[in-house]
């Protein structure tokens, strides 16, 4: 915001701001100091008046004229600065003498705090303005300025009998403080303004005027572009050193511009020659590029044909290779199938052996069951005979008859169980025989499948051999195509290299021509610019 403002205005603005800041700080500091001093004095006066008011009330109590205390209160209120003064009666006094006057009752929280024993000194805001509030609790004492409060009020020492409340208006005193501050501020403003004007005069005389003269001389040299302009050095202070530095700079400019003028003239001549050579180089490179493009087009057609042959050979090779892979997979699958059939046959033989062993064990079980059946029949006969003999024995053989009957019953159950087991074993033998037949059939089928799979593997091997022959032919074609393609690629690469060099030469020639032309333009422009300065 201040970039385009002159130094004089900046200095004026800075000093004016400093003047206003000093004036404001001084006024604020004085205001706070005087206000604090006045408030301290008024607090002391208010405490003294509160003590005087209570001493007067105490005297009226001792002389028996306490009934006239409201008159004393009104007398105190005739003071313009006292807005309220009263006594707040405590519970002890109310119990002895009644509630008292309306002005002596509790009205707000300040009265309650005072009766609680708190001495308050506080500035409050009222309708009349700022007011100093004083509350002093009246503590019962056996010797309060020669008076025994405890005897008259039937209280203990330390009890709060009441409180004196005084409100002192600060408006008049604050107005006086403001008037004093205004007078002091006005005097200080006059002194600071005089100092400001003197400072501005000195700055303008010693700094701004020499700087303005130096600026005028520099602007004149800039407008006329006269680098021979020098300024007279009048003083050896900072501004004098600035003028000396300006003269030294102008001398350096004169020397440098003279040298630049000579160099620019030589540069213009060289740029003209360089531009002509660049144009000739560009024309030769462009013609070489066109001839290389024609050869490259012919080679591209031949390379396309070779690429087509190679692609078809590659497709044939890929197809035969894929067929060979599929044949190899089929052959491997056939071999795996033969192996699995062999394993299946072996497992079937193992199962048959186990079933033979099962048949033998079943026959053994049948034999054992025959023996058990025979034993149970004999046991049944013996038990029957024992029962008959026990019946003949009469009463003495009755217990033996019961045992014989139980043995006979067990023999019958054993015989029945043996028959059931024989039935199950017979079924097991029939199932085993059926399994033998199925196993034999499976072995025959597996053997036939192995033969067919083996034949399939032989056919796949024959196909694989034929595919390998085809692959060899395709490889020969592909190899020939690759050789031919490599030759054409080398030729094309050489042609492309020639074309690339031609392009690079063309680009470089174009760039060189552009640069030489630009250099010629700049050298001409530089020469014109340097000639604008006055060097002689």
XYZ file of C-alpha atoms in Angstrom:
536
model
C 0.000 0.000 0.000
C 2.949 2.336 0.705
C 5.086 1.221 -2.234
C 4.169 4.228 -4.389
C 4.313 6.788 -1.545
C 7.266 9.177 -1.352
C 9.858 8.975 1.427
C 8.754 12.377 2.757
C 5.171 11.174 3.146
C 6.347 7.931 4.738
C 8.462 9.850 7.273
C 5.570 12.239 7.976
C 3.225 9.297 8.435
C 5.656 7.439 10.724
C 6.371 10.481 12.917
C 2.681 11.415 13.067
C 1.791 7.867 14.083
C 4.523 7.955 16.741
C 3.229 11.334 17.969
C -0.333 10.024 18.259
C 0.868 6.810 19.949
C 2.938 8.697 22.541
C 0.065 11.080 23.183
C -2.434 8.225 23.594
C -0.139 6.205 25.883
C 0.600 9.274 28.014
C -3.082 10.166 28.323
C -4.052 6.582 29.157
C -1.274 6.224 31.723
C -2.117 9.553 33.362
C -5.804 8.653 33.413
C -5.138 5.355 35.172
C -2.749 6.940 37.680
C -5.039 9.862 38.571
C -8.094 7.609 38.752
C -6.278 5.208 41.078
C -5.057 8.117 43.239
C -8.506 9.699 43.466
C -10.105 6.353 44.235
C -7.575 5.709 47.013
C -8.240 9.113 48.594
C -12.005 8.690 48.296
C -11.859 5.236 49.882
C -10.021 6.724 52.848
C -12.540 9.579 53.127
C -15.471 7.183 52.825
C -14.111 4.963 55.605
C -13.592 8.042 57.814
C -17.141 9.287 57.159
C -18.572 5.824 57.880
C -16.639 5.726 61.166
C -17.800 9.278 61.989
C -21.417 8.333 61.251
C -21.263 5.292 63.522
C -19.473 7.254 66.273
C -22.283 9.831 66.112
C -24.887 7.057 66.386
C -22.970 5.568 69.310
C -22.961 8.954 71.057
C -26.715 9.293 70.467
C -27.225 5.837 72.010
C -25.220 6.828 75.080
C -27.044 10.180 75.452
C -30.471 8.658 74.883
C -31.201 10.563 71.651
C -31.014 7.545 69.350
C -34.551 8.213 68.244
C -33.244 11.205 66.270
C -30.824 9.035 64.226
C -32.795 9.556 60.996
C -32.115 13.295 61.298
C -28.404 12.550 61.479
C -28.734 10.316 58.408
C -30.429 13.085 56.397
C -27.738 15.508 57.507
C -25.097 13.143 56.117
C -27.038 12.764 52.864
C -26.896 16.545 52.303
C -23.319 15.946 51.145
C -23.555 15.934 47.327
C -21.123 13.061 47.031
C -22.909 10.719 49.487
C -25.784 8.999 47.687
C -26.727 6.663 50.554
C -25.675 6.081 54.149
C -27.450 3.863 56.647
C -27.102 1.296 59.391
C -28.207 -2.283 58.750
C -29.503 -3.877 61.988
C -28.430 -7.417 62.879
C -30.556 -10.171 64.424
C -29.331 -9.444 67.995
C -30.429 -5.806 67.757
C -33.773 -6.715 66.143
C -34.474 -9.206 68.934
C -33.810 -6.580 71.631
C -35.177 -3.406 70.039
C -37.385 -4.497 67.168
C -36.914 -4.222 63.405
C -36.132 -0.491 63.484
C -36.565 1.932 60.581
C -37.160 0.896 56.960
C -33.698 2.125 55.959
C -32.133 -0.172 58.579
C -33.432 -3.420 57.078
C -31.584 -5.804 54.739
C -32.064 -4.810 51.081
C -29.517 -6.709 48.980
C -26.668 -9.179 48.993
C -24.163 -6.529 50.090
C -26.149 -6.105 53.348
C -26.157 -9.861 53.894
C -22.413 -10.102 53.300
C -21.798 -7.216 55.727
C -23.925 -8.882 58.442
C -21.904 -12.048 57.811
C -18.811 -10.106 58.939
C -17.391 -9.135 55.516
C -15.976 -5.614 55.077
C -16.656 -4.522 51.475
C -14.953 -1.794 49.454
C -16.158 -1.952 45.838
C -16.984 0.320 42.906
C -20.474 -0.402 41.556
C -22.580 1.006 38.716
C -25.857 2.705 39.652
C -28.347 5.003 37.975
C -26.280 7.963 39.250
C -23.099 6.550 37.649
C -20.018 4.964 39.198
C -20.390 4.687 42.998
C -17.970 3.626 45.737
C -19.683 1.163 48.113
C -18.346 0.784 51.692
C -19.761 -1.708 54.232
C -18.239 -2.020 57.709
C -19.556 -4.732 60.046
C -20.251 -3.588 63.644
C -18.590 -6.217 65.839
C -19.611 -6.468 69.508
C -16.690 -5.513 71.770
C -16.279 -4.844 75.474
C -14.199 -1.797 74.682
C -15.157 -0.101 71.415
C -13.635 3.338 71.835
C -14.457 3.248 75.523
C -17.935 1.685 75.132
C -18.960 -1.833 76.206
C -21.177 -3.062 73.352
C -21.839 -6.466 74.908
C -23.569 -5.011 77.947
C -26.019 -2.822 76.037
C -26.901 -5.353 73.330
C -26.761 -8.540 75.418
C -24.278 -10.045 72.923
C -21.077 -11.964 73.057
C -17.814 -10.377 72.074
C -17.300 -10.943 68.340
C -21.011 -11.062 67.412
C -22.047 -8.959 64.395
C -24.595 -6.444 65.699
C -25.066 -4.665 62.386
C -23.195 -2.814 59.665
C -22.665 0.705 58.348
C -23.236 1.088 54.603
C -22.002 4.147 52.698
C -22.343 4.808 48.951
C -20.064 7.565 47.639
C -20.639 9.030 44.142
C -17.539 9.095 41.918
C -19.078 11.037 39.009
C -17.872 14.488 40.087
C -14.359 13.271 40.816
C -14.135 11.352 37.544
C -15.183 14.523 35.689
C -12.404 16.473 37.393
C -9.922 13.732 36.489
C -11.032 13.881 32.841
C -10.652 17.666 32.758
C -7.142 17.404 34.208
C -6.254 14.743 31.662
C -7.573 16.877 28.793
C -5.506 19.864 29.933
C -2.370 17.741 30.345
C -2.956 16.047 26.997
C -3.390 19.401 25.258
C -0.118 20.705 26.720
C 1.698 17.495 25.775
C 0.195 17.628 22.272
C 1.499 21.165 21.757
C 4.986 20.157 22.912
C 5.022 17.015 20.745
C 3.673 18.916 17.741
C 6.451 21.476 18.056
C 9.012 18.666 18.275
C 7.418 16.948 15.288
C 7.564 20.087 13.145
C 11.189 20.712 14.124
C 12.109 17.102 13.337
C 10.377 17.263 9.951
C 12.193 20.506 9.106
C 15.587 18.989 9.967
C 14.846 15.806 7.987
C 13.689 17.798 4.973
C 16.733 20.078 5.088
C 19.421 17.438 5.667
C 17.989 14.327 3.993
C 15.010 14.827 1.723
C 16.324 17.830 -0.234
C 19.684 16.172 -1.192
C 17.862 12.955 -2.087
C 15.433 14.928 -4.254
C 18.336 16.623 -6.099
C 19.991 13.214 -6.652
C 16.695 11.779 -7.923
C 16.229 14.654 -10.380
C 19.730 14.132 -11.789
C 19.172 10.372 -12.156
C 15.801 10.907 -13.874
C 17.413 13.400 -16.262
C 20.129 10.865 -17.164
C 17.448 8.201 -17.646
C 15.272 10.390 -19.868
C 18.141 11.602 -22.084
C 20.027 8.230 -21.954
C 23.200 10.216 -21.459
C 25.689 7.964 -19.640
C 28.200 10.834 -19.512
C 26.059 12.609 -16.889
C 27.877 13.159 -13.570
C 26.643 14.840 -10.363
C 28.619 17.276 -8.229
C 29.544 15.876 -4.783
C 28.755 18.544 -2.159
C 29.096 16.582 1.116
C 30.921 13.483 2.372
C 28.000 12.055 4.348
C 25.848 9.061 3.357
C 24.155 11.035 0.569
C 27.553 12.242 -0.677
C 28.748 8.634 -0.823
C 25.563 7.764 -2.711
C 26.333 10.489 -5.310
C 29.911 9.224 -5.620
C 28.625 5.672 -6.173
C 26.211 6.978 -8.853
C 29.045 8.759 -10.698
C 31.180 5.594 -10.521
C 28.290 3.509 -11.841
C 27.709 5.901 -14.764
C 31.420 5.732 -15.658
C 31.236 1.919 -15.676
C 28.110 2.089 -17.840
C 29.921 4.315 -20.329
C 32.881 1.941 -20.573
C 30.701 -1.199 -20.818
C 28.350 0.233 -23.434
C 31.270 1.369 -25.593
C 32.671 -2.160 -25.493
C 29.237 -3.657 -26.191
C 28.822 -1.383 -29.227
C 32.041 -2.681 -30.801
C 31.115 -6.298 -30.033
C 27.593 -5.886 -31.451
C 28.965 -4.629 -34.786
C 31.245 -7.690 -35.087
C 28.428 -10.015 -34.001
C 26.114 -8.659 -36.694
C 28.662 -9.473 -39.442
C 29.251 -13.021 -38.125
C 25.505 -13.665 -37.827
C 24.969 -12.767 -41.487
C 27.605 -15.265 -42.655
C 26.249 -17.988 -40.331
C 22.717 -17.543 -41.654
C 23.897 -18.057 -45.291
C 25.817 -21.257 -44.406
C 22.853 -22.661 -42.455
C 20.538 -22.198 -45.447
C 22.876 -24.134 -47.761
C 23.212 -26.983 -45.238
C 19.436 -27.219 -44.921
C 18.931 -27.574 -48.714
C 21.522 -30.392 -49.029
C 20.125 -32.317 -46.061
C 16.564 -32.020 -47.374
C 17.542 -33.534 -50.783
C 19.385 -36.432 -49.085
C 16.329 -37.107 -46.931
C 14.046 -37.433 -50.005
C 16.378 -39.966 -51.712
C 16.621 -42.063 -48.539
C 12.818 -42.072 -48.231
C 12.457 -43.539 -51.764
C 14.883 -46.420 -51.031
C 13.259 -47.043 -47.663
C 9.807 -47.414 -49.296
C 11.074 -50.162 -51.666
C 12.727 -52.061 -48.833
C 9.548 -51.750 -46.765
C 7.546 -53.545 -49.509
C 10.084 -56.382 -49.668
C 10.174 -56.652 -45.902
C 6.379 -56.887 -45.804
C 6.467 -59.891 -48.143
C 9.174 -61.602 -46.079
C 7.208 -60.864 -42.946
C 4.115 -62.476 -44.485
C 6.053 -65.679 -45.333
C 7.534 -65.767 -41.862
C 4.128 -65.242 -40.260
C 2.548 -68.116 -42.200
C 5.472 -70.422 -41.406
C 5.203 -69.416 -37.770
C 1.473 -70.164 -37.782
C 2.135 -73.626 -39.300
C 4.878 -74.298 -36.774
C 2.648 -73.160 -33.922
C -0.203 -75.411 -35.095
C 2.047 -78.471 -35.510
C 3.714 -77.741 -32.191
C 0.317 -77.525 -30.524
C -0.687 -80.844 -32.156
C 2.550 -82.429 -30.969
C 1.885 -81.156 -27.451
C -1.640 -82.574 -27.532
C -0.268 -85.913 -28.854
C 2.306 -85.991 -26.080
C -0.416 -85.273 -23.549
C -2.566 -88.118 -25.008
C 0.405 -90.485 -24.954
C 1.155 -89.569 -21.355
C -2.518 -90.028 -20.483
C -2.535 -93.476 -22.168
C 0.583 -94.511 -20.248
C -0.990 -93.314 -17.030
C -4.173 -95.250 -17.872
C -2.197 -98.458 -18.511
C -0.424 -97.998 -15.189
C -3.719 -97.434 -13.387
C -5.250 -100.550 -15.038
C -2.226 -102.580 -13.918
C -2.647 -101.244 -10.408
C -6.367 -102.093 -10.554
C -5.576 -105.684 -11.658
C -3.098 -106.036 -8.823
C -5.650 -104.735 -6.341
C -8.279 -107.147 -7.702
C -5.859 -110.062 -7.228
C -5.277 -108.909 -3.690
C -9.029 -108.703 -3.048
C -9.515 -112.239 -4.470
C -6.834 -113.552 -2.131
C -8.537 -111.904 0.806
C -11.888 -113.368 -0.254
C -10.332 -116.846 -0.497
C -9.049 -116.384 3.019
C -12.535 -115.262 4.058
C -14.023 -118.451 2.501
C -11.583 -120.628 4.379
C -12.368 -118.844 7.632
C -16.088 -119.254 6.886
C -15.650 -123.018 6.387
C -13.804 -123.164 9.700
C -16.688 -121.330 11.341
C -19.105 -123.852 9.800
C -17.109 -126.742 11.217
C -16.976 -125.135 14.654
C -20.728 -124.486 14.517
C -21.264 -128.219 13.739
C -19.284 -129.165 16.801
C -21.220 -126.644 18.923
C -24.518 -127.967 17.534
C -23.534 -131.541 18.350
C -22.519 -130.559 21.874
C -25.812 -128.718 22.421
C -27.829 -131.753 21.255
C -25.892 -134.039 23.574
C -26.338 -131.550 26.394
C -30.089 -131.491 25.676
C -30.264 -135.314 25.895
C -28.236 -135.375 29.074
C -30.428 -132.701 30.624
C -33.543 -134.660 29.608
C -32.173 -137.836 31.177
C -31.214 -135.922 34.309
C -34.742 -134.532 34.562
C -36.232 -138.019 34.223
C -33.958 -139.370 36.940
C -34.743 -136.440 39.189
C -38.470 -137.120 38.744
C -37.944 -140.691 39.783
C -36.064 -139.587 42.869
C -39.133 -137.742 44.050
C -38.868 -134.988 46.545
C -35.113 -135.332 46.976
C -34.433 -134.862 43.290
C -36.649 -131.793 42.791
C -33.760 -129.277 43.025
C -31.682 -131.269 40.578
C -34.665 -131.427 38.225
C -34.851 -127.599 38.154
C -31.147 -127.348 37.310
C -31.467 -129.996 34.634
C -34.400 -128.116 33.100
C -32.361 -124.875 32.985
C -29.429 -126.677 31.336
C -31.802 -128.151 28.783
C -33.227 -124.687 28.019
C -29.725 -123.278 27.521
C -28.856 -126.147 25.198
C -31.961 -125.443 23.105
C -31.056 -121.713 22.870
C -27.493 -122.607 21.879
C -28.799 -124.937 19.171
C -31.106 -122.210 17.789
C -28.289 -119.601 17.777
C -26.002 -122.034 16.013
C -28.575 -122.570 13.280
C -28.954 -118.783 12.788
C -25.179 -118.375 12.513
C -25.045 -121.231 10.010
C -27.685 -119.443 7.913
C -25.663 -116.194 7.949
C -22.462 -118.020 7.091
C -24.207 -119.739 4.160
C -25.306 -116.345 2.831
C -21.768 -115.045 3.276
C -20.390 -117.993 1.280
C -22.875 -117.358 -1.539
C -21.915 -113.635 -1.600
C -18.224 -114.506 -1.701
C -18.787 -116.841 -4.629
C -20.645 -114.073 -6.503
C -17.789 -111.662 -5.733
C -15.284 -114.184 -7.124
C -17.184 -114.236 -10.426
C -17.393 -110.411 -10.565
C -13.692 -110.075 -9.826
C -12.802 -112.476 -12.635
C -14.956 -110.475 -15.062
C -13.322 -107.205 -13.935
C -9.832 -108.639 -14.447
C -10.699 -109.716 -17.990
C -12.196 -106.281 -18.776
C -9.157 -104.490 -17.351
C -6.799 -106.616 -19.430
C -8.733 -105.839 -22.623
C -8.739 -102.100 -21.762
C -4.979 -102.151 -21.231
C -4.483 -103.673 -24.691
C -6.669 -100.996 -26.360
C -4.947 -98.167 -24.497
C -1.568 -99.547 -25.548
C -2.709 -99.550 -29.192
C -3.875 -95.938 -28.792
C -0.479 -94.963 -27.389
C 1.247 -96.505 -30.432
C -0.983 -94.476 -32.764
C -0.253 -91.277 -30.851
C 3.484 -91.932 -31.059
C 3.192 -92.323 -34.841
C 1.287 -89.016 -35.069
C 3.946 -87.330 -32.941
C 6.705 -88.518 -35.293
C 4.816 -87.126 -38.294
C 4.335 -83.791 -36.483
C 8.050 -83.608 -35.744
C 8.796 -84.027 -39.453
C 6.375 -81.181 -40.250
C 8.007 -79.018 -37.565
C 11.436 -79.593 -39.101
C 10.170 -78.416 -42.499
C 8.520 -75.362 -40.916
C 11.708 -74.587 -39.002
C 13.662 -74.612 -42.258
C 11.173 -72.186 -43.841
C 11.198 -69.978 -40.763
C 14.998 -69.953 -40.606
C 15.217 -68.922 -44.249
C 12.610 -66.192 -43.638
C 14.497 -64.947 -40.587
C 17.764 -64.819 -42.533
C 16.117 -62.906 -45.363
C 14.351 -60.623 -42.893
C 17.613 -59.936 -41.051
C 19.248 -58.914 -44.305
C 16.387 -56.614 -45.263
C 16.274 -55.273 -41.720
C 19.976 -54.432 -41.833
C 19.499 -52.705 -45.154
C 16.451 -50.847 -43.880
C 18.264 -49.922 -40.653
C 21.124 -48.463 -42.654
C 18.694 -46.534 -44.840
C 16.825 -45.347 -41.742
C 20.111 -44.315 -40.173
C 20.895 -42.315 -43.276
C 17.381 -40.813 -43.184
C 17.717 -40.131 -39.459
C 21.010 -38.399 -39.986
C 19.387 -36.456 -42.795
C 16.527 -35.491 -40.465
C 18.958 -34.534 -37.743
C 20.987 -32.567 -40.219
C 17.814 -30.868 -41.461
C 16.677 -30.111 -37.908
C 20.100 -28.878 -36.915
C 20.346 -26.827 -40.090
C 16.861 -25.409 -39.512
C 17.674 -24.705 -35.886
C 21.016 -23.215 -36.828
C 19.352 -21.064 -39.475
C 16.723 -19.964 -36.953
C 19.362 -19.268 -34.329
C 21.564 -17.429 -36.796
C 18.594 -15.338 -37.930
C 17.603 -14.711 -34.321
C 21.200 -13.891 -33.491
C 21.290 -11.483 -36.420
C 18.061 -9.859 -35.214
C 19.337 -9.584 -31.640
C 22.696 -8.252 -32.732
C 20.951 -5.660 -34.905
C 18.577 -4.786 -32.062
C 21.478 -4.639 -29.601
C 23.382 -2.367 -31.930
C 20.375 -0.069 -32.258
C 19.819 -0.038 -28.498
C 23.450 0.752 -27.743
C 23.439 3.562 -30.314
C 20.517 5.131 -28.431
C 22.882 5.987 -25.569
C 24.966 9.108 -25.710
C 28.560 7.868 -25.446
C 30.457 10.941 -26.734
